[in-house]
Short mmCIF file of N, CA and C in Angstrom, two decimals:
data_model
loop_
_atom_site.label_atom_id
_atom_site.label_comp_id
_atom_site.label_asym_id
_atom_site.label_seq_id
_atom_site.Cartn_x
_atom_site.Cartn_y
_atom_site.Cartn_z
N GLU A 1 3.48 5.57 5.82
CA GLU A 1 4.16 6.05 7.03
C GLU A 1 5.17 7.15 6.71
N TYR A 2 5.85 6.98 5.58
CA TYR A 2 6.86 7.92 5.25
C TYR A 2 6.39 9.39 5.25
N LEU A 3 5.24 9.65 4.59
CA LEU A 3 4.75 11.02 4.49
C LEU A 3 4.31 11.57 5.88
N ILE A 4 3.66 10.65 6.62
CA ILE A 4 3.20 11.03 8.00
C ILE A 4 4.39 11.36 8.88
N CYS A 5 5.42 10.51 8.84
CA CYS A 5 6.61 10.77 9.64
C CYS A 5 7.25 12.05 9.28
N ALA A 6 7.42 12.31 8.05
CA ALA A 6 8.07 13.53 7.49
C ALA A 6 7.24 14.75 7.98
N GLU A 7 5.94 14.72 7.88
CA GLU A 7 5.11 15.82 8.26
C GLU A 7 5.16 16.04 9.80
N LEU A 8 5.09 14.92 10.55
CA LEU A 8 5.23 15.12 12.00
C LEU A 8 6.56 15.69 12.42
N ALA A 9 7.63 15.25 11.75
CA ALA A 9 8.95 15.79 12.09
C ALA A 9 9.11 17.26 11.86
N LYS A 10 8.41 17.79 10.86
CA LYS A 10 8.46 19.29 10.63
C LYS A 10 7.36 19.98 11.35
N GLY A 11 6.52 19.28 12.05
CA GLY A 11 5.40 19.98 12.74
C GLY A 11 4.33 20.42 11.86
N GLY A 12 4.19 19.72 10.67
CA GLY A 12 3.19 20.19 9.72
C GLY A 12 1.82 19.62 10.01
N ARG A 13 0.86 19.99 9.19
CA ARG A 13 -0.54 19.61 9.36
C ARG A 13 -1.13 18.83 8.21
N LEU A 14 -0.29 18.44 7.25
CA LEU A 14 -0.72 17.66 6.14
C LEU A 14 -0.78 16.20 6.57
N LEU A 15 -1.79 15.86 7.39
CA LEU A 15 -1.97 14.60 8.03
C LEU A 15 -3.37 14.02 7.74
N PRO A 16 -3.46 12.69 7.65
CA PRO A 16 -4.73 12.13 7.30
C PRO A 16 -5.84 12.42 8.34
N TRP A 17 -5.54 12.56 9.57
CA TRP A 17 -6.55 12.87 10.59
C TRP A 17 -6.92 14.34 10.68
N VAL A 18 -6.09 15.20 9.96
CA VAL A 18 -6.40 16.64 9.88
C VAL A 18 -7.20 16.98 8.65
N ASP A 19 -6.63 16.49 7.46
CA ASP A 19 -7.27 16.81 6.19
C ASP A 19 -7.06 15.64 5.22
N ARG A 20 -8.01 14.72 5.24
CA ARG A 20 -7.87 13.49 4.47
C ARG A 20 -7.62 13.75 2.98
N ASP A 21 -8.39 14.72 2.42
CA ASP A 21 -8.26 15.02 0.97
C ASP A 21 -6.94 15.58 0.60
N ALA A 22 -6.39 16.56 1.33
CA ALA A 22 -5.10 17.14 1.03
C ALA A 22 -4.03 16.08 1.23
N PHE A 23 -4.15 15.29 2.32
CA PHE A 23 -3.12 14.24 2.53
C PHE A 23 -3.12 13.22 1.38
N GLN A 24 -4.28 12.72 0.95
CA GLN A 24 -4.34 11.75 -0.06
C GLN A 24 -3.82 12.28 -1.41
N LYS A 25 -4.03 13.58 -1.64
CA LYS A 25 -3.50 14.15 -2.91
C LYS A 25 -2.01 14.13 -2.84
N LYS A 26 -1.40 14.42 -1.69
CA LYS A 26 0.03 14.37 -1.54
C LYS A 26 0.57 12.91 -1.68
N VAL A 27 -0.17 11.99 -1.12
CA VAL A 27 0.15 10.59 -1.27
C VAL A 27 0.17 10.18 -2.75
N LEU A 28 -0.89 10.61 -3.52
CA LEU A 28 -0.96 10.28 -4.90
C LEU A 28 0.24 10.93 -5.67
N GLU A 29 0.54 12.15 -5.41
CA GLU A 29 1.62 12.81 -6.10
C GLU A 29 2.96 12.02 -5.83
N THR A 30 3.17 11.69 -4.57
CA THR A 30 4.37 10.96 -4.20
C THR A 30 4.47 9.59 -4.85
N GLN A 31 3.33 8.83 -4.77
CA GLN A 31 3.24 7.51 -5.37
C GLN A 31 3.57 7.50 -6.84
N LEU A 32 3.02 8.48 -7.55
CA LEU A 32 3.22 8.63 -8.98
C LEU A 32 4.71 8.96 -9.31
N GLU A 33 5.29 9.78 -8.47
CA GLU A 33 6.69 10.10 -8.56
C GLU A 33 7.57 8.84 -8.39
N TRP A 34 7.27 8.13 -7.26
CA TRP A 34 8.06 6.90 -6.98
C TRP A 34 7.89 5.87 -8.11
N GLU A 35 6.68 5.70 -8.67
CA GLU A 35 6.52 4.71 -9.72
C GLU A 35 7.21 5.14 -11.01
N ARG A 36 7.23 6.47 -11.29
CA ARG A 36 7.92 6.94 -12.44
C ARG A 36 9.45 6.67 -12.30
N ASP A 37 9.94 6.67 -11.13
CA ASP A 37 11.31 6.45 -10.87
C ASP A 37 11.82 5.00 -10.91
N ILE A 38 10.91 4.08 -11.12
CA ILE A 38 11.29 2.68 -11.26
C ILE A 38 11.94 2.48 -12.60
N PRO A 39 13.18 2.01 -12.62
CA PRO A 39 13.90 1.88 -13.93
C PRO A 39 13.06 0.95 -14.91
N SER A 40 13.00 1.39 -16.12
CA SER A 40 12.23 0.62 -17.15
C SER A 40 12.69 -0.79 -17.39
N GLU A 41 13.98 -1.04 -17.12
CA GLU A 41 14.49 -2.41 -17.34
C GLU A 41 14.16 -3.31 -16.20
N ARG A 42 13.64 -2.80 -15.08
CA ARG A 42 13.26 -3.57 -13.90
C ARG A 42 12.02 -4.38 -14.27
N LYS A 43 12.13 -5.72 -14.14
CA LYS A 43 10.95 -6.57 -14.49
C LYS A 43 9.96 -6.72 -13.31
N ILE A 44 10.46 -6.61 -12.12
CA ILE A 44 9.59 -6.73 -10.97
C ILE A 44 9.93 -5.61 -9.95
N ALA A 45 8.93 -4.90 -9.51
CA ALA A 45 9.18 -3.88 -8.46
C ALA A 45 8.09 -4.07 -7.37
N PHE A 46 8.54 -3.94 -6.15
CA PHE A 46 7.54 -4.05 -5.06
C PHE A 46 7.40 -2.68 -4.41
N SER A 47 6.21 -2.41 -3.95
CA SER A 47 5.87 -1.20 -3.23
C SER A 47 4.93 -1.50 -2.15
N ASP A 48 5.07 -0.89 -1.02
CA ASP A 48 4.15 -1.17 0.12
C ASP A 48 2.74 -0.66 -0.08
N ARG A 49 2.57 0.33 -0.99
CA ARG A 49 1.26 0.84 -1.30
C ARG A 49 1.17 1.01 -2.84
N GLY A 50 -0.06 0.97 -3.30
CA GLY A 50 -0.32 1.25 -4.74
C GLY A 50 -1.26 2.42 -4.83
N ILE A 51 -1.42 2.88 -5.98
CA ILE A 51 -2.33 4.03 -6.19
C ILE A 51 -3.79 3.77 -5.72
N PRO A 52 -4.34 2.58 -6.03
CA PRO A 52 -5.74 2.31 -5.63
C PRO A 52 -5.90 2.30 -4.14
N ASP A 53 -4.90 2.20 -3.32
CA ASP A 53 -5.05 2.22 -1.86
C ASP A 53 -5.76 3.51 -1.45
N GLY A 54 -5.46 4.63 -2.13
CA GLY A 54 -6.12 5.89 -1.76
C GLY A 54 -7.60 5.80 -1.90
N ILE A 55 -8.07 5.12 -2.86
CA ILE A 55 -9.54 4.97 -3.06
C ILE A 55 -10.14 4.33 -1.78
N GLY A 56 -9.45 3.29 -1.31
CA GLY A 56 -9.90 2.64 -0.07
C GLY A 56 -9.96 3.52 1.11
N PHE A 57 -8.95 4.43 1.24
CA PHE A 57 -8.93 5.32 2.42
C PHE A 57 -10.08 6.35 2.27
N TYR A 58 -10.31 6.88 1.06
CA TYR A 58 -11.41 7.77 0.89
C TYR A 58 -12.77 7.09 1.22
N ARG A 59 -13.01 5.94 0.68
CA ARG A 59 -14.25 5.20 0.90
C ARG A 59 -14.42 4.89 2.39
N ALA A 60 -13.39 4.45 3.07
CA ALA A 60 -13.50 4.13 4.47
C ALA A 60 -13.92 5.32 5.31
N ASP A 61 -13.56 6.56 4.83
CA ASP A 61 -13.96 7.77 5.50
C ASP A 61 -15.28 8.27 4.99
N GLY A 62 -15.98 7.50 4.13
CA GLY A 62 -17.23 7.88 3.61
C GLY A 62 -17.13 9.05 2.60
N LEU A 63 -15.99 9.20 1.97
CA LEU A 63 -15.74 10.29 0.96
C LEU A 63 -15.63 9.70 -0.43
N GLU A 64 -15.99 10.52 -1.36
CA GLU A 64 -15.85 10.16 -2.78
C GLU A 64 -14.47 10.44 -3.26
N PRO A 65 -13.82 9.39 -3.77
CA PRO A 65 -12.38 9.65 -4.33
C PRO A 65 -12.45 10.64 -5.54
N PRO A 66 -11.49 11.55 -5.61
CA PRO A 66 -11.47 12.46 -6.75
C PRO A 66 -11.20 11.74 -8.00
N GLU A 67 -11.63 12.42 -9.08
CA GLU A 67 -11.44 11.79 -10.44
C GLU A 67 -9.98 11.61 -10.78
N GLU A 68 -9.13 12.52 -10.33
CA GLU A 68 -7.71 12.39 -10.67
C GLU A 68 -7.15 11.05 -10.00
N LEU A 69 -7.57 10.71 -8.83
CA LEU A 69 -7.13 9.46 -8.21
C LEU A 69 -7.72 8.26 -8.93
N LEU A 70 -9.00 8.31 -9.31
CA LEU A 70 -9.63 7.17 -10.03
C LEU A 70 -8.95 6.98 -11.35
N GLU A 71 -8.63 8.02 -12.04
CA GLU A 71 -7.98 7.96 -13.38
C GLU A 71 -6.54 7.31 -13.23
N ALA A 72 -5.81 7.83 -12.22
CA ALA A 72 -4.44 7.26 -11.97
C ALA A 72 -4.51 5.82 -11.59
N ALA A 73 -5.52 5.44 -10.79
CA ALA A 73 -5.66 4.04 -10.39
C ALA A 73 -5.97 3.13 -11.62
N ARG A 74 -6.79 3.61 -12.53
CA ARG A 74 -7.08 2.79 -13.74
C ARG A 74 -5.87 2.74 -14.63
N GLU A 75 -5.03 3.73 -14.66
CA GLU A 75 -3.88 3.76 -15.55
C GLU A 75 -2.67 3.10 -15.00
N ALA A 76 -2.68 2.74 -13.72
CA ALA A 76 -1.53 2.24 -13.04
C ALA A 76 -0.99 0.90 -13.70
N ASP A 77 -1.91 0.11 -14.13
CA ASP A 77 -1.57 -1.11 -14.94
C ASP A 77 -0.66 -2.10 -14.16
N TYR A 78 -0.98 -2.35 -12.88
CA TYR A 78 -0.21 -3.34 -12.17
C TYR A 78 -0.56 -4.76 -12.69
N GLU A 79 0.45 -5.54 -12.93
CA GLU A 79 0.27 -6.89 -13.45
C GLU A 79 -0.18 -7.86 -12.35
N LEU A 80 0.19 -7.59 -11.13
CA LEU A 80 -0.10 -8.46 -9.99
C LEU A 80 -0.03 -7.66 -8.70
N VAL A 81 -0.98 -7.92 -7.82
CA VAL A 81 -1.04 -7.21 -6.59
C VAL A 81 -1.03 -8.27 -5.42
N PHE A 82 -0.05 -8.09 -4.52
CA PHE A 82 -0.05 -8.94 -3.29
C PHE A 82 -0.83 -8.17 -2.26
N TYR A 83 -1.94 -8.82 -1.82
CA TYR A 83 -2.85 -8.19 -0.81
C TYR A 83 -2.60 -8.96 0.50
N LEU A 84 -1.97 -8.30 1.47
CA LEU A 84 -1.58 -8.92 2.69
C LEU A 84 -2.77 -8.90 3.73
N ASP A 85 -3.15 -10.03 4.21
CA ASP A 85 -4.12 -10.12 5.24
C ASP A 85 -3.63 -9.39 6.46
N TYR A 86 -4.53 -8.75 7.26
CA TYR A 86 -4.05 -8.00 8.44
C TYR A 86 -3.62 -8.96 9.51
N LEU A 87 -2.70 -8.53 10.27
CA LEU A 87 -2.19 -9.32 11.38
C LEU A 87 -3.13 -9.19 12.56
N LYS A 88 -3.17 -10.26 13.34
CA LYS A 88 -4.05 -10.28 14.51
C LYS A 88 -3.67 -9.22 15.63
N GLU A 89 -2.32 -9.02 15.69
CA GLU A 89 -1.84 -8.02 16.65
C GLU A 89 -1.94 -6.68 16.10
N TYR A 90 -2.85 -5.89 16.62
CA TYR A 90 -3.00 -4.50 16.12
C TYR A 90 -2.65 -3.57 17.23
N GLN A 91 -1.83 -2.58 16.93
CA GLN A 91 -1.36 -1.61 17.98
C GLN A 91 -1.51 -0.19 17.41
N ASN A 92 -2.07 0.68 18.16
CA ASN A 92 -2.07 2.03 17.79
C ASN A 92 -0.72 2.65 18.11
N THR A 93 -0.32 3.65 17.25
CA THR A 93 0.98 4.34 17.41
C THR A 93 0.65 5.80 17.17
N SER A 94 1.71 6.62 17.20
CA SER A 94 1.51 8.02 16.95
C SER A 94 1.07 8.30 15.49
N ILE A 95 1.32 7.33 14.61
CA ILE A 95 0.86 7.50 13.20
C ILE A 95 -0.23 6.55 12.82
N ARG A 96 -0.44 5.49 13.55
CA ARG A 96 -1.55 4.54 13.32
C ARG A 96 -2.55 4.76 14.37
N ARG A 97 -3.52 5.66 14.12
CA ARG A 97 -4.45 6.10 15.09
C ARG A 97 -5.83 5.50 15.01
N GLU A 98 -6.06 4.71 13.90
CA GLU A 98 -7.44 4.16 13.65
C GLU A 98 -7.67 3.08 14.72
N SER A 99 -8.98 2.95 15.03
CA SER A 99 -9.40 1.84 15.85
C SER A 99 -9.27 0.57 15.05
N LEU A 100 -9.30 -0.53 15.73
CA LEU A 100 -9.18 -1.83 15.02
C LEU A 100 -10.31 -2.01 14.00
N ALA A 101 -11.54 -1.58 14.41
CA ALA A 101 -12.66 -1.66 13.47
C ALA A 101 -12.48 -0.83 12.25
N ASN A 102 -11.95 0.41 12.43
CA ASN A 102 -11.71 1.27 11.29
C ASN A 102 -10.60 0.73 10.47
N ALA A 103 -9.54 0.19 11.09
CA ALA A 103 -8.45 -0.38 10.33
C ALA A 103 -8.91 -1.49 9.44
N LYS A 104 -9.84 -2.36 9.94
CA LYS A 104 -10.35 -3.42 9.18
C LYS A 104 -11.25 -2.93 8.02
N ARG A 105 -11.97 -1.85 8.24
CA ARG A 105 -12.82 -1.27 7.21
C ARG A 105 -11.91 -0.72 6.09
N ILE A 106 -10.82 -0.02 6.45
CA ILE A 106 -9.91 0.52 5.45
C ILE A 106 -9.29 -0.64 4.64
N HIS A 107 -8.88 -1.70 5.37
CA HIS A 107 -8.30 -2.91 4.77
C HIS A 107 -9.26 -3.46 3.71
N GLU A 108 -10.53 -3.59 4.03
CA GLU A 108 -11.48 -4.14 3.10
C GLU A 108 -11.76 -3.24 1.91
N GLU A 109 -11.85 -1.92 2.23
CA GLU A 109 -12.05 -0.97 1.09
C GLU A 109 -10.91 -0.90 0.11
N ILE A 110 -9.72 -1.07 0.66
CA ILE A 110 -8.52 -1.14 -0.28
C ILE A 110 -8.69 -2.39 -1.20
N LYS A 111 -9.03 -3.49 -0.58
CA LYS A 111 -9.14 -4.71 -1.30
C LYS A 111 -10.25 -4.53 -2.44
N ARG A 112 -11.36 -3.95 -2.04
CA ARG A 112 -12.48 -3.70 -2.96
C ARG A 112 -12.05 -2.78 -4.11
N ALA A 113 -11.24 -1.82 -3.78
CA ALA A 113 -10.74 -0.89 -4.83
C ALA A 113 -9.96 -1.60 -5.92
N TYR A 114 -9.06 -2.56 -5.53
CA TYR A 114 -8.32 -3.28 -6.50
C TYR A 114 -9.23 -4.26 -7.28
N GLU A 115 -10.16 -4.84 -6.53
CA GLU A 115 -11.13 -5.78 -7.27
C GLU A 115 -11.94 -5.03 -8.25
N ASP A 116 -12.50 -3.87 -7.83
CA ASP A 116 -13.31 -3.04 -8.79
C ASP A 116 -12.57 -2.63 -10.01
N LEU A 117 -11.28 -2.40 -9.88
CA LEU A 117 -10.44 -2.01 -11.01
C LEU A 117 -9.97 -3.24 -11.84
N GLY A 118 -10.23 -4.43 -11.39
CA GLY A 118 -9.91 -5.61 -12.14
C GLY A 118 -8.43 -6.05 -11.97
N TYR A 119 -7.73 -5.59 -10.99
CA TYR A 119 -6.35 -6.00 -10.75
C TYR A 119 -6.35 -7.39 -10.15
N PRO A 120 -5.39 -8.28 -10.67
CA PRO A 120 -5.30 -9.63 -10.09
C PRO A 120 -4.66 -9.59 -8.72
N LEU A 121 -5.36 -10.18 -7.75
CA LEU A 121 -4.93 -10.18 -6.38
C LEU A 121 -4.35 -11.59 -5.97
N VAL A 122 -3.19 -11.62 -5.32
CA VAL A 122 -2.75 -12.78 -4.59
C VAL A 122 -2.91 -12.51 -3.15
N LEU A 123 -3.76 -13.27 -2.52
CA LEU A 123 -4.03 -13.06 -1.07
C LEU A 123 -2.90 -13.67 -0.29
N VAL A 124 -2.24 -12.87 0.51
CA VAL A 124 -1.12 -13.30 1.36
C VAL A 124 -1.63 -13.50 2.75
N PRO A 125 -1.60 -14.72 3.27
CA PRO A 125 -2.15 -14.94 4.62
C PRO A 125 -1.34 -14.26 5.70
N ALA A 126 -1.98 -14.14 6.86
CA ALA A 126 -1.27 -13.60 8.08
C ALA A 126 -0.31 -14.67 8.57
N LEU A 127 0.96 -14.48 8.25
CA LEU A 127 2.04 -15.41 8.65
C LEU A 127 3.10 -14.67 9.24
N PRO A 128 4.06 -15.33 9.94
CA PRO A 128 5.28 -14.67 10.38
C PRO A 128 6.06 -14.02 9.24
N LEU A 129 6.79 -12.92 9.49
CA LEU A 129 7.43 -12.15 8.46
C LEU A 129 8.16 -12.97 7.43
N ASN A 130 9.06 -13.90 7.85
CA ASN A 130 9.85 -14.69 6.93
C ASN A 130 8.98 -15.56 6.00
N GLU A 131 7.90 -16.11 6.56
CA GLU A 131 7.00 -16.92 5.77
C GLU A 131 6.21 -16.10 4.76
N ARG A 132 5.84 -14.85 5.16
CA ARG A 132 5.21 -13.97 4.20
C ARG A 132 6.10 -13.61 3.07
N VAL A 133 7.38 -13.33 3.38
CA VAL A 133 8.35 -12.99 2.35
C VAL A 133 8.47 -14.18 1.40
N ASN A 134 8.64 -15.41 1.96
CA ASN A 134 8.76 -16.61 1.10
C ASN A 134 7.59 -16.81 0.26
N PHE A 135 6.35 -16.56 0.83
CA PHE A 135 5.10 -16.70 0.08
C PHE A 135 5.09 -15.77 -1.11
N VAL A 136 5.43 -14.49 -0.90
CA VAL A 136 5.44 -13.48 -1.96
C VAL A 136 6.45 -13.86 -2.98
N LEU A 137 7.67 -14.21 -2.61
CA LEU A 137 8.72 -14.52 -3.56
C LEU A 137 8.43 -15.79 -4.39
N SER A 138 7.78 -16.73 -3.73
CA SER A 138 7.43 -17.98 -4.51
C SER A 138 6.40 -17.62 -5.56
N HIS A 139 5.49 -16.77 -5.32
CA HIS A 139 4.49 -16.33 -6.35
C HIS A 139 5.11 -15.39 -7.35
N ALA A 140 6.05 -14.51 -6.95
CA ALA A 140 6.66 -13.58 -7.84
C ALA A 140 7.66 -14.34 -8.81
N SER A 141 8.10 -15.50 -8.38
CA SER A 141 9.11 -16.23 -9.18
C SER A 141 8.52 -17.20 -10.13
N LYS A 142 7.15 -17.24 -10.22
CA LYS A 142 6.50 -18.23 -11.13
C LYS A 142 6.79 -17.96 -12.59
N GLU A 143 7.07 -16.71 -12.90
CA GLU A 143 7.49 -16.43 -14.28
C GLU A 143 8.99 -16.80 -14.34
N GLU A 144 9.30 -17.84 -15.09
CA GLU A 144 10.67 -18.34 -15.14
C GLU A 144 11.63 -17.27 -15.53
N GLY A 145 12.75 -17.22 -14.74
CA GLY A 145 13.83 -16.30 -15.08
C GLY A 145 13.64 -14.88 -14.66
N VAL A 146 12.53 -14.56 -14.11
CA VAL A 146 12.29 -13.09 -13.77
C VAL A 146 12.81 -12.69 -12.42
N TRP A 147 12.74 -13.59 -11.49
CA TRP A 147 13.14 -13.25 -10.11
C TRP A 147 14.12 -14.27 -9.60
N LYS A 148 15.21 -13.81 -9.04
CA LYS A 148 16.16 -14.69 -8.47
C LYS A 148 16.15 -14.51 -6.95
N ARG A 149 16.10 -15.64 -6.22
CA ARG A 149 15.94 -15.56 -4.79
C ARG A 149 17.23 -15.29 -4.05
N GLU A 150 18.39 -15.44 -4.68
CA GLU A 150 19.62 -15.26 -4.01
C GLU A 150 19.72 -13.82 -3.54
N GLY A 151 20.20 -13.66 -2.33
CA GLY A 151 20.37 -12.31 -1.76
C GLY A 151 19.15 -11.69 -1.18
N ILE A 152 18.02 -12.29 -1.24
CA ILE A 152 16.78 -11.75 -0.75
C ILE A 152 16.66 -12.13 0.71
N ARG A 153 16.43 -11.13 1.58
CA ARG A 153 16.24 -11.46 2.97
C ARG A 153 15.17 -10.55 3.48
N ALA A 154 14.48 -11.02 4.55
CA ALA A 154 13.41 -10.18 5.10
C ALA A 154 14.03 -9.18 6.04
N GLY A 155 13.45 -8.02 6.06
CA GLY A 155 13.94 -6.97 6.93
C GLY A 155 12.74 -6.22 7.52
N VAL A 156 12.93 -5.55 8.61
CA VAL A 156 11.90 -4.77 9.17
C VAL A 156 12.34 -3.34 9.14
N LEU A 157 11.53 -2.50 8.61
CA LEU A 157 11.86 -1.12 8.49
C LEU A 157 11.53 -0.39 9.84
N GLU A 158 12.44 0.47 10.25
CA GLU A 158 12.10 1.24 11.45
C GLU A 158 11.13 2.22 11.15
N SER A 159 10.26 2.54 12.11
CA SER A 159 9.19 3.51 11.93
C SER A 159 9.39 4.70 12.85
N CYS A 160 8.84 5.80 12.50
CA CYS A 160 8.89 7.00 13.37
C CYS A 160 7.96 6.74 14.56
N ALA A 161 7.11 5.70 14.45
CA ALA A 161 6.17 5.46 15.58
C ALA A 161 6.85 4.81 16.71
N GLY A 162 8.06 4.31 16.53
CA GLY A 162 8.82 3.73 17.64
C GLY A 162 8.48 2.34 17.92
#
């Protein structure tokens, strides 16, 4: 959403419904930058998207992912991926324009991308926000001493979609 919001705000055309390939290349560039910025001493880091997600978006559009993306996805080396089941309430917005059927196809293609790459998936069921947070934190904290639950609280990010 971040890149779409930024592009819409400046009246740009680097949008997934205008040019999937150019948009996904920008997503990959941004994701790689964000992942490089994670401090090396950080034992756990959460991101709402991972590099292999781009493969799912390409496949859902019937496109072949570029080699640069495939290589980056293989090299990402995620130790664990939380794969969130989609919520039953689906709403189109100014940035979420896919039909429900297409959103489900994207969702499944993203899952397949991670599976094809051999990343371990923890399937997070469709639960209320606080329960999803607790589910993720309980799985993330299974490595003793890595994650402390104090100070963790669920929050909802505001979106440019309103």
